[in-house]
XYZ file of C-alpha atoms in Angstrom:
614
model
C 5.329 5.253 7.719
C 6.233 1.890 7.611
C 5.542 -1.257 9.506
C 7.205 -4.360 8.216
C 5.479 -5.164 5.208
C 3.825 -4.559 2.187
C -0.057 -1.689 -0.487
C -1.201 -0.630 0.077
C 1.482 0.496 2.546
C 4.329 -0.652 4.477
C 2.801 1.531 6.518
C 0.040 3.469 6.260
C -1.027 5.753 8.921
C -4.213 4.773 10.582
C -7.175 7.150 10.056
C -8.367 8.596 13.349
C -11.877 7.226 14.109
C -11.685 3.718 12.623
C -12.439 1.306 15.325
C -15.863 0.703 16.697
C -15.901 0.342 20.459
C -18.546 0.499 23.152
C -21.247 3.065 22.666
C -19.560 4.499 19.647
C -20.408 1.430 17.636
C -23.152 1.776 15.067
C -26.659 0.280 15.526
C -27.741 -1.028 12.140
C -30.366 -3.222 10.761
C -30.635 -5.946 8.090
C -27.202 -7.424 7.645
C -25.284 -5.905 10.585
C -25.308 -6.956 14.229
C -25.625 -4.276 16.909
C -23.336 -4.151 19.966
C -26.203 -5.457 22.057
C -26.714 -8.434 19.729
C -23.301 -9.484 18.478
C -23.106 -11.880 15.610
C -21.974 -15.379 16.585
C -18.329 -16.099 15.875
C -17.648 -18.692 13.209
C -16.154 -21.928 14.330
C -12.486 -22.660 13.728
C -11.509 -25.095 11.010
C -12.732 -28.626 11.590
C -10.308 -31.466 12.213
C -8.850 -32.652 8.917
C -9.378 -29.319 7.187
C -6.476 -28.009 5.237
C -5.610 -24.621 6.813
C -3.232 -22.104 5.305
C -1.933 -19.915 8.096
C -0.051 -16.717 7.238
C 1.963 -14.897 9.885
C 1.720 -11.077 9.583
C 3.604 -8.348 11.430
C 1.138 -5.617 10.629
C -2.197 -5.282 12.384
C -5.449 -4.503 10.530
C -6.265 -0.819 10.549
C -9.784 -1.274 9.204
C -11.890 -3.991 7.461
C -13.789 -1.284 5.705
C -12.422 -0.910 2.137
C -13.408 2.716 2.310
C -10.986 3.420 5.184
C -8.158 0.779 5.101
C -4.723 1.955 4.173
C -2.323 -0.684 5.493
C -1.070 -3.437 3.211
C -2.425 -6.327 5.274
C -5.870 -4.768 5.197
C -5.909 -4.040 1.455
C -4.629 -7.418 0.756
C -7.478 -8.941 2.705
C -9.935 -6.809 0.742
C -8.530 -8.115 -2.540
C -9.609 -11.569 -1.294
C -13.088 -10.360 -0.160
C -14.169 -8.161 -3.037
C -13.593 -8.088 -6.751
C -12.073 -5.035 -8.462
C -13.314 -4.128 -11.962
C -9.911 -5.072 -13.464
C -7.114 -7.212 -12.127
C -3.383 -7.600 -12.977
C -1.926 -10.700 -14.702
C 0.507 -12.422 -12.344
C 2.960 -13.059 -15.090
C 3.678 -9.529 -16.234
C 1.124 -7.153 -14.567
C -0.936 -6.373 -17.627
C -4.678 -5.739 -17.209
C -6.990 -8.666 -17.146
C -10.742 -9.003 -16.424
C -12.037 -8.881 -12.860
C -15.604 -7.944 -12.226
C -15.483 -6.397 -15.686
C -14.959 -8.534 -18.689
C -14.317 -5.590 -21.117
C -13.628 -1.917 -20.865
C -13.290 0.639 -23.629
C -13.197 4.461 -23.955
C -15.149 6.784 -26.254
C -13.134 8.483 -29.045
C -12.508 11.492 -26.845
C -11.529 9.183 -23.984
C -13.925 11.000 -21.632
C -16.545 8.187 -21.380
C -15.506 4.667 -20.326
C -17.818 1.691 -20.592
C -17.272 -1.450 -18.597
C -19.052 -4.778 -19.302
C -19.838 -6.444 -15.949
C -19.732 -10.262 -15.870
C -22.872 -12.281 -15.239
C -21.211 -15.097 -13.330
C -20.283 -13.194 -10.175
C -22.516 -13.477 -7.125
C -22.371 -12.020 -3.670
C -21.870 -14.658 -1.013
C -25.481 -14.144 0.193
C -26.703 -15.332 -3.220
C -27.500 -12.077 -4.914
C -26.096 -11.220 -8.302
C -23.220 -8.732 -8.426
C -24.162 -6.016 -11.012
C -23.060 -2.776 -12.478
C -25.319 -1.007 -9.980
C -23.089 -2.167 -7.161
C -20.045 -0.712 -8.941
C -21.918 2.590 -9.710
C -23.068 2.874 -6.136
C -19.515 2.280 -4.794
C -18.029 5.018 -6.983
C -20.870 7.441 -6.390
C -20.596 6.969 -2.634
C -16.929 7.854 -2.817
C -17.744 10.841 -4.981
C -20.377 12.268 -2.596
C -19.150 11.252 0.898
C -15.665 12.497 1.957
C -15.498 9.671 4.580
C -16.031 7.035 1.929
C -13.271 8.587 -0.044
C -10.708 8.266 2.776
C -8.751 5.296 1.258
C -9.233 5.613 -2.530
C -10.647 9.045 -3.207
C -7.908 9.946 -5.681
C -9.364 7.459 -8.162
C -12.737 9.315 -8.418
C -11.718 13.008 -8.168
C -11.831 13.307 -11.883
C -15.124 11.421 -12.269
C -18.034 13.638 -13.474
C -20.778 10.998 -13.514
C -21.150 7.281 -12.947
C -24.262 5.294 -14.085
C -25.412 1.754 -14.626
C -27.769 1.704 -17.640
C -28.137 -2.015 -17.191
C -27.021 -4.768 -14.811
C -24.049 -5.500 -17.138
C -23.079 -2.020 -18.192
C -21.194 0.571 -16.117
C -20.473 3.969 -17.672
C -18.053 6.486 -16.183
C -17.890 10.005 -17.501
C -14.709 11.916 -16.846
C -13.938 15.647 -16.548
C -10.728 15.156 -18.462
C -8.817 12.173 -19.743
C -7.482 9.813 -17.056
C -4.793 7.205 -17.796
C -5.649 4.946 -14.827
C -9.073 3.786 -16.048
C -7.842 0.204 -16.387
C -6.241 0.467 -12.946
C -9.084 1.494 -10.642
C -7.872 -0.366 -7.583
C -11.217 0.107 -5.692
C -12.969 -2.848 -4.035
C -16.614 -2.996 -5.390
C -18.987 -3.615 -2.513
C -22.582 -4.900 -2.429
C -24.947 -1.911 -2.476
C -27.782 -3.813 -0.612
C -25.431 -4.267 2.352
C -23.401 -1.010 2.507
C -26.263 1.421 1.775
C -27.421 0.701 5.361
C -24.220 2.316 6.751
C -24.852 5.754 8.218
C -21.377 7.018 9.023
C -18.521 5.711 6.846
C -15.892 7.294 9.136
C -16.817 4.977 11.933
C -18.165 1.787 10.388
C -15.327 -0.760 10.511
C -17.009 -3.763 8.835
C -16.013 -6.043 11.743
C -19.138 -6.749 13.750
C -21.185 -9.197 11.656
C -19.884 -12.417 10.078
C -19.666 -13.834 7.497
C -19.114 -10.581 5.586
C -20.841 -10.462 2.231
C -18.360 -10.400 -0.609
C -17.750 -11.820 -4.081
C -13.964 -12.519 -4.029
C -12.190 -15.805 -3.779
C -12.478 -15.848 0.041
C -15.256 -14.938 2.486
C -14.354 -13.187 5.816
C -15.722 -15.382 8.603
C -14.103 -14.029 11.818
C -11.745 -11.386 13.119
C -10.125 -10.521 16.420
C -8.048 -7.258 16.503
C -4.311 -7.736 16.779
C -4.894 -11.520 16.831
C -6.251 -13.118 13.601
C -8.362 -12.871 10.551
C -10.183 -16.041 9.240
C -11.523 -16.611 5.765
C -13.234 -19.502 4.011
C -13.233 -20.280 0.286
C -15.984 -18.736 -1.757
C -17.298 -21.934 -3.469
C -19.044 -19.942 -6.121
C -16.166 -17.663 -7.121
C -16.120 -17.321 -10.909
C -12.437 -18.191 -11.373
C -12.847 -21.344 -9.129
C -12.712 -21.834 -5.414
C -9.317 -21.844 -3.558
C -8.049 -25.271 -2.642
C -7.356 -24.692 1.096
C -10.339 -25.190 3.429
C -9.439 -22.034 5.413
C -7.056 -19.109 5.244
C -5.885 -17.507 8.455
C -3.790 -14.378 8.899
C -2.276 -14.504 12.339
C -0.618 -11.455 13.911
C 2.814 -11.660 15.484
C 4.292 -8.584 17.068
C 7.661 -10.321 17.237
C 9.382 -11.508 14.127
C 11.379 -14.211 15.849
C 8.170 -15.616 17.351
C 6.642 -15.848 13.849
C 9.765 -17.697 12.522
C 9.735 -20.015 15.474
C 5.980 -20.762 14.667
C 6.948 -21.555 11.098
C 9.733 -23.916 12.239
C 7.155 -25.746 14.438
C 4.659 -25.983 11.700
C 2.135 -23.679 13.507
C 2.100 -21.344 10.572
C 2.496 -21.994 6.886
C 4.110 -18.744 5.691
C 6.168 -15.824 7.092
C 7.269 -12.671 5.352
C 9.593 -9.748 6.146
C 12.468 -11.998 7.142
C 15.711 -10.520 8.427
C 18.910 -11.715 6.732
C 19.777 -13.946 9.729
C 16.306 -15.488 9.780
C 16.436 -16.175 6.038
C 19.875 -17.750 6.303
C 18.792 -20.030 9.142
C 15.633 -21.050 7.374
C 17.419 -22.030 4.146
C 19.153 -24.884 5.912
C 15.998 -26.467 7.230
C 13.943 -29.293 5.791
C 10.445 -28.617 4.528
C 11.006 -24.892 4.364
C 11.556 -22.867 1.177
C 12.839 -19.285 1.242
C 11.695 -16.903 -1.470
C 14.162 -13.990 -1.948
C 13.106 -11.767 -4.827
C 13.241 -8.116 -5.990
C 10.504 -6.300 -3.997
C 7.905 -3.769 -4.896
C 8.520 -1.331 -2.105
C 10.977 1.415 -1.179
C 12.474 2.199 2.191
C 12.897 5.863 3.019
C 13.398 8.597 5.599
C 10.677 11.193 5.365
C 11.115 14.774 6.565
C 8.403 16.816 8.146
C 7.992 19.672 5.678
C 5.762 21.601 8.105
C 2.391 19.924 8.637
C -0.486 21.868 7.122
C -4.063 21.535 5.997
C -5.748 22.468 2.768
C -7.371 25.441 4.506
C -3.916 26.956 5.022
C -3.731 26.142 8.779
C -0.364 24.888 10.032
C 0.004 22.424 12.879
C 2.512 20.082 14.500
C 5.952 20.882 15.686
C 8.480 19.871 13.014
C 11.884 21.349 13.493
C 11.963 24.667 11.547
C 15.520 23.962 10.225
C 14.032 21.263 7.980
C 12.094 23.903 6.003
C 15.502 24.792 4.441
C 16.289 22.677 1.396
C 20.018 22.935 2.084
C 19.515 21.244 5.482
C 17.476 18.494 3.920
C 20.126 17.938 1.274
C 22.855 17.972 3.927
C 21.094 15.159 5.791
C 20.568 13.325 2.539
C 24.334 13.496 1.802
C 25.294 12.290 5.330
C 23.547 8.892 4.881
C 25.826 6.137 3.541
C 23.473 4.004 1.502
C 26.128 1.382 0.784
C 26.472 0.715 4.517
C 22.630 0.527 4.771
C 22.612 -2.194 2.059
C 25.686 -4.105 3.206
C 25.335 -3.925 7.034
C 21.503 -3.660 7.695
C 19.944 -5.486 4.716
C 23.072 -7.637 4.168
C 22.687 -7.551 0.420
C 18.919 -8.374 0.418
C 18.119 -4.923 -1.127
C 19.582 -2.472 -3.593
C 20.547 1.180 -3.028
C 17.719 3.621 -3.429
C 17.439 7.028 -4.980
C 14.304 7.393 -7.047
C 10.702 6.933 -5.744
C 9.847 3.796 -7.805
C 11.772 0.517 -7.426
C 13.765 -0.820 -10.414
C 11.344 -3.722 -10.641
C 9.018 -1.362 -12.497
C 11.439 -0.521 -15.240
C 9.061 1.716 -17.173
C 8.988 4.285 -14.365
C 12.311 3.635 -12.713
C 14.411 6.870 -12.440
C 17.943 7.668 -11.436
C 19.416 11.153 -10.827
C 21.917 12.596 -13.333
C 25.529 12.823 -12.453
C 25.276 16.563 -11.496
C 22.046 15.944 -9.628
C 23.102 13.152 -7.406
C 23.235 13.793 -3.637
C 26.070 11.301 -3.066
C 27.443 10.401 0.321
C 29.709 13.310 1.186
C 29.856 14.281 4.894
C 32.225 17.185 4.286
C 29.962 18.772 1.736
C 26.976 18.146 4.057
C 28.726 20.084 6.741
C 29.442 22.952 4.341
C 25.716 23.107 3.405
C 24.769 23.376 7.032
C 27.227 26.159 7.552
C 25.873 28.005 4.506
C 22.342 27.607 5.874
C 23.481 29.368 9.086
C 23.489 26.264 11.356
C 27.035 26.355 12.635
C 28.726 24.366 15.451
C 29.343 25.932 18.861
C 32.388 25.288 20.986
C 31.103 21.846 21.989
C 30.762 20.807 18.315
C 26.882 20.965 18.329
C 24.938 22.538 15.581
C 22.700 25.399 16.849
C 19.273 26.227 15.614
C 18.136 29.827 14.966
C 16.895 29.786 18.558
C 20.424 29.213 19.787
C 19.611 25.703 21.024
C 21.404 22.528 19.923
C 19.595 20.756 17.047
C 18.153 17.426 18.023
C 15.904 15.604 15.564
C 13.174 13.245 16.694
C 12.842 10.289 14.328
C 9.690 8.162 14.358
C 10.482 4.515 13.988
C 8.510 1.254 14.312
C 9.152 -0.718 17.399
C 8.641 -3.933 15.514
C 10.963 -3.129 12.662
C 14.607 -4.053 13.257
C 15.712 -2.128 10.172
C 14.360 1.089 11.612
C 16.365 0.623 14.805
C 19.597 -0.462 13.069
C 19.624 2.450 10.610
C 18.529 4.817 13.414
C 21.774 3.930 15.250
C 23.784 4.655 12.129
C 22.027 8.032 11.767
C 22.989 8.898 15.367
C 26.527 8.268 14.389
C 26.616 9.966 11.011
C 24.579 12.970 11.927
C 26.326 13.160 15.252
C 29.495 13.853 13.310
C 27.780 16.800 11.774
C 26.942 18.046 15.265
C 23.236 17.073 15.127
C 21.582 15.040 17.800
C 19.154 12.198 17.021
C 16.471 10.785 19.265
C 14.739 7.613 18.089
C 11.024 7.470 19.025
C 10.239 3.783 18.394
C 6.483 3.141 18.896
C 4.051 0.321 18.378
C 1.686 3.003 16.866
C 3.386 5.720 14.863
C 0.105 6.868 13.393
C -0.890 9.396 16.068
C 2.281 11.578 16.025
C 2.471 11.262 12.248
C -1.063 12.470 11.685
C -0.498 15.280 14.197
C 2.774 16.357 12.644
C 4.534 16.003 15.891
C 7.773 14.528 14.533
C 10.883 15.833 12.666
C 11.628 12.729 10.475
C 10.181 9.260 10.163
C 11.042 5.928 8.551
C 8.693 5.564 5.643
C 7.832 2.991 2.945
C 5.269 2.132 0.396
C 4.544 -0.809 -1.799
C 4.426 0.447 -5.412
C 1.961 -0.931 -7.932
C 2.534 -1.614 -11.568
C 1.070 1.868 -12.182
C 2.508 4.349 -9.679
C -0.362 6.906 -9.719
C -1.467 6.260 -6.221
C 1.969 6.626 -4.486
C 2.443 9.750 -6.631
C -0.900 11.176 -5.526
C -0.116 11.106 -1.775
C 2.363 13.895 -2.278
C -0.094 16.307 -3.993
C -1.641 19.402 -2.281
C -5.089 17.749 -2.740
C -4.040 14.912 -0.448
C -3.564 17.223 2.568
C -6.280 17.041 5.262
C -9.074 19.598 4.789
C -8.417 21.015 8.277
C -5.932 20.029 11.055
C -8.725 17.933 12.617
C -9.271 15.800 9.510
C -7.380 12.909 8.131
C -6.019 13.370 4.666
C -4.463 10.930 2.096
C -1.127 12.698 2.383
C 2.005 10.755 3.179
C 3.914 13.499 4.953
C 2.330 16.916 4.064
C 4.293 17.598 0.912
C 2.628 20.328 -1.197
C 4.490 21.742 -4.270
C 2.855 23.426 -7.213
C 5.439 22.216 -9.741
C 4.881 18.670 -8.571
C 1.169 19.080 -8.634
C 1.220 20.366 -12.253
C 3.280 17.344 -13.334
C 0.882 14.996 -11.549
C -2.080 16.367 -13.393
C -0.163 16.167 -16.688
C 0.792 12.453 -16.254
C -2.768 11.436 -15.199
C -4.174 12.853 -18.510
C -1.465 11.358 -20.736
C -2.418 8.095 -22.502
C 0.882 7.693 -24.454
C 2.962 5.346 -22.406
C 6.347 6.702 -23.255
C 5.250 10.295 -22.730
C 3.560 9.447 -19.470
C 6.627 7.546 -18.209
C 8.788 10.669 -18.909
C 6.404 12.901 -16.900
C 6.452 10.464 -13.989
C 10.299 10.530 -14.011
C 10.142 14.266 -13.891
C 7.986 14.028 -10.777
C 10.589 11.658 -9.179
C 13.263 14.092 -10.045
C 11.328 16.950 -8.431
C 10.739 14.845 -5.271
C 14.445 14.059 -5.128
C 15.469 17.744 -5.547
C 13.032 18.874 -2.814
C 14.782 16.561 -0.404
C 11.626 15.635 1.631
C 11.882 11.977 0.766
C 15.303 10.255 1.227
C 14.901 6.878 -0.463
C 17.614 4.700 0.983
C 16.866 1.212 -0.296
C 14.611 -1.056 -2.383
C 14.305 -4.124 -0.126
C 13.897 -7.616 -1.540
C 10.773 -9.645 -0.672
C 12.329 -12.149 1.747
C 9.704 -14.713 2.777
C 9.402 -18.426 3.568
C 6.763 -21.134 3.574
C 6.499 -24.793 4.554
C 6.612 -27.215 1.649
C 4.932 -29.931 3.782
C 1.935 -27.647 3.992
C 2.048 -25.747 0.649
C 2.715 -27.710 -2.457
C 2.738 -24.772 -4.785
C 1.916 -21.062 -4.830
C 2.128 -18.277 -7.365
C 4.604 -15.474 -7.103
C 4.021 -12.089 -8.804
C 5.551 -11.644 -11.176
C 5.817 -15.411 -11.688
C 9.525 -15.086 -12.447
C 11.304 -13.764 -9.335
C 8.302 -12.178 -7.630
C 6.774 -11.823 -4.158
C 4.068 -13.871 -2.415
C 2.823 -11.562 0.293
C 1.279 -8.203 -0.714
C 0.574 -8.877 -4.433
C -1.391 -6.642 -6.824
C -4.118 -9.293 -6.803
C -5.176 -12.376 -5.012
C -3.058 -14.881 -6.917
C -0.901 -16.303 -4.177
C -3.524 -17.309 -1.661
C -6.053 -18.250 -4.327
C -3.556 -20.442 -6.245
C -1.993 -22.153 -3.201
C -2.207 -25.943 -3.259
C -2.074 -28.030 -0.182
C 0.960 -30.321 0.039
C -1.114 -33.471 0.462
C -3.618 -32.660 -2.365
C -2.070 -35.005 -4.927
C -2.465 -34.575 -8.636
C -1.638 -31.425 -10.530
C -0.456 -28.293 -8.750
C -2.372 -26.000 -11.136
C -5.244 -24.122 -9.542
C -8.718 -25.024 -10.444
C -9.259 -21.641 -11.918
C -5.923 -21.229 -13.741
C -7.668 -21.482 -17.147
C -9.603 -18.361 -16.181
C -6.377 -16.468 -15.795
C -5.207 -17.391 -19.271
C -8.533 -16.609 -20.918
C -8.686 -13.323 -18.968
C -5.260 -12.315 -20.148
C -6.242 -12.969 -23.765
C -9.521 -11.007 -23.386
C -7.759 -8.099 -21.737
C -5.170 -7.971 -24.497
C -7.874 -7.929 -27.123
C -9.517 -4.935 -25.362
C -6.211 -3.073 -25.212
C -5.617 -3.525 -28.933
C -9.247 -2.663 -29.830
C -9.180 0.580 -27.726
C -5.833 1.578 -29.093
C -4.916 3.385 -25.928
C -2.597 2.890 -22.925
C -4.278 1.293 -19.927
C -2.281 2.429 -16.962
C -1.805 -0.150 -14.202
C -1.912 1.485 -10.851
C -1.117 0.635 -7.398
C -2.600 -0.041 -4.320
C -1.443 -2.259 -1.179
C -1.994 -1.078 -2.306
C -2.357 0.611 -1.329
C -1.935 -1.115 -4.387
C -1.681 -1.429 -2.188
C -0.277 0.601 0.515
C 2.250 -0.228 3.061
């Protein structure tokens, strides 16, 4: 599901029991405040402080890295906690994070990570391999702790920390994503006090202990998130005195705030907003190929891993011919030209062309091209014919009317929804747009027919591929799974397992493309577009900021913390290079040396992501 974005996910659904409220809140000791003794809120930035304010259209689903799925949340976690390995902002290759080196055994079943000695938690304690081992072991033994990133550890057999600087992961079988474990490493001495990971939201005691470039100091749901620079961050502290993510439900209001100088940065601009801002002084518009896809997802019949079915998706959508007919009645060219107004390219495969290694296009004979006449024939062949009033009838004799979930805050959903009413109306099918502020509840319950969907894809696509496996389904109808929209297909699952164990980059890319082909043929995911990252910032507040990739890349929702860590205040004077830029260069060289020494392919995976998810 998609909210205007960015990894995670343009829209991840919110797990059911995330927020702590009233009596449901946990009572904890040593490091966490209880509801009866709330932690004092941190003061806002002092006069004269340089504040970087980022307008966001997506609310935080959870500040717990074990639960968060939305891109805004996972992006914040990248700022709060180090991952073992990061991605170079120039070309996405693996560079050191909390780990300075990583190498496999000859059989590639044991991976050893060397943990740096110059990373400390913000409470002064040393970050060690034991913190990483505890994080992974918790995810391996507690289903609730595996809510957000469980797919990374499913293949782990054993994780140990023989010393403070050595982490050892033993695998059940080879895993190509071992240099792309997009899992925030948390401080054991803080998190081991949490009793219920399904409920603890990490939002009651401030500042939150972390070791990333920023420290979370305050949070108000659907309002703001405040962070201060981590002065001891090993790459060097950020240059702004405070970073604030401010929530705007209305995109026009966010743009107006940018024009007034009330915020420094705005993303997810509409074509009209971008055109207007390009003519204004002190504002720079960044329009670059994006890392996400925009799709229409079909309810394939919601089900759980225990075999139980639930929800009320329209039964006609279980017929592949019907799904293909709907696919062929969508004019992608119109979507690009009229809705995105050229700020996107037509979609087909599951992975955007920005990631050329995995980008896939259907063959000529496979393409489900725009062809309303053939779409009508397919519906006839499937037994869904028109009555005397020109309406298609279901097997129950009633006119077919599809409910489409859309995001109330996303103008693209509404605009394309109106086109669907026209295009599918010509086929004799009714369309009801169900535009909500919260699409999560009906999505999780399976009470929808189709829904606008979108994910930010990471340099390695493993995570966004994993959400369509049978293993991602909820255990029971009452549970929350990692599934995107309940797809479960044995052929797809077999290919997923095969690509995960393949270290040869060319062979793995070929398998991934086979998976995309299978998704396309199934017709559950209709990828309509790959939107550009269209965003803007005030040059009188931000002197320079890193895009990812540095040539024609995005600022918001990166696979890393580079943008907000590198940002230089406009009145700072001197060089615009970040104080820790040398660390990036050195890290890139060190990472490259490890790659050569290991002689294997280190896959770079998502998240935001949810590689981050959207």
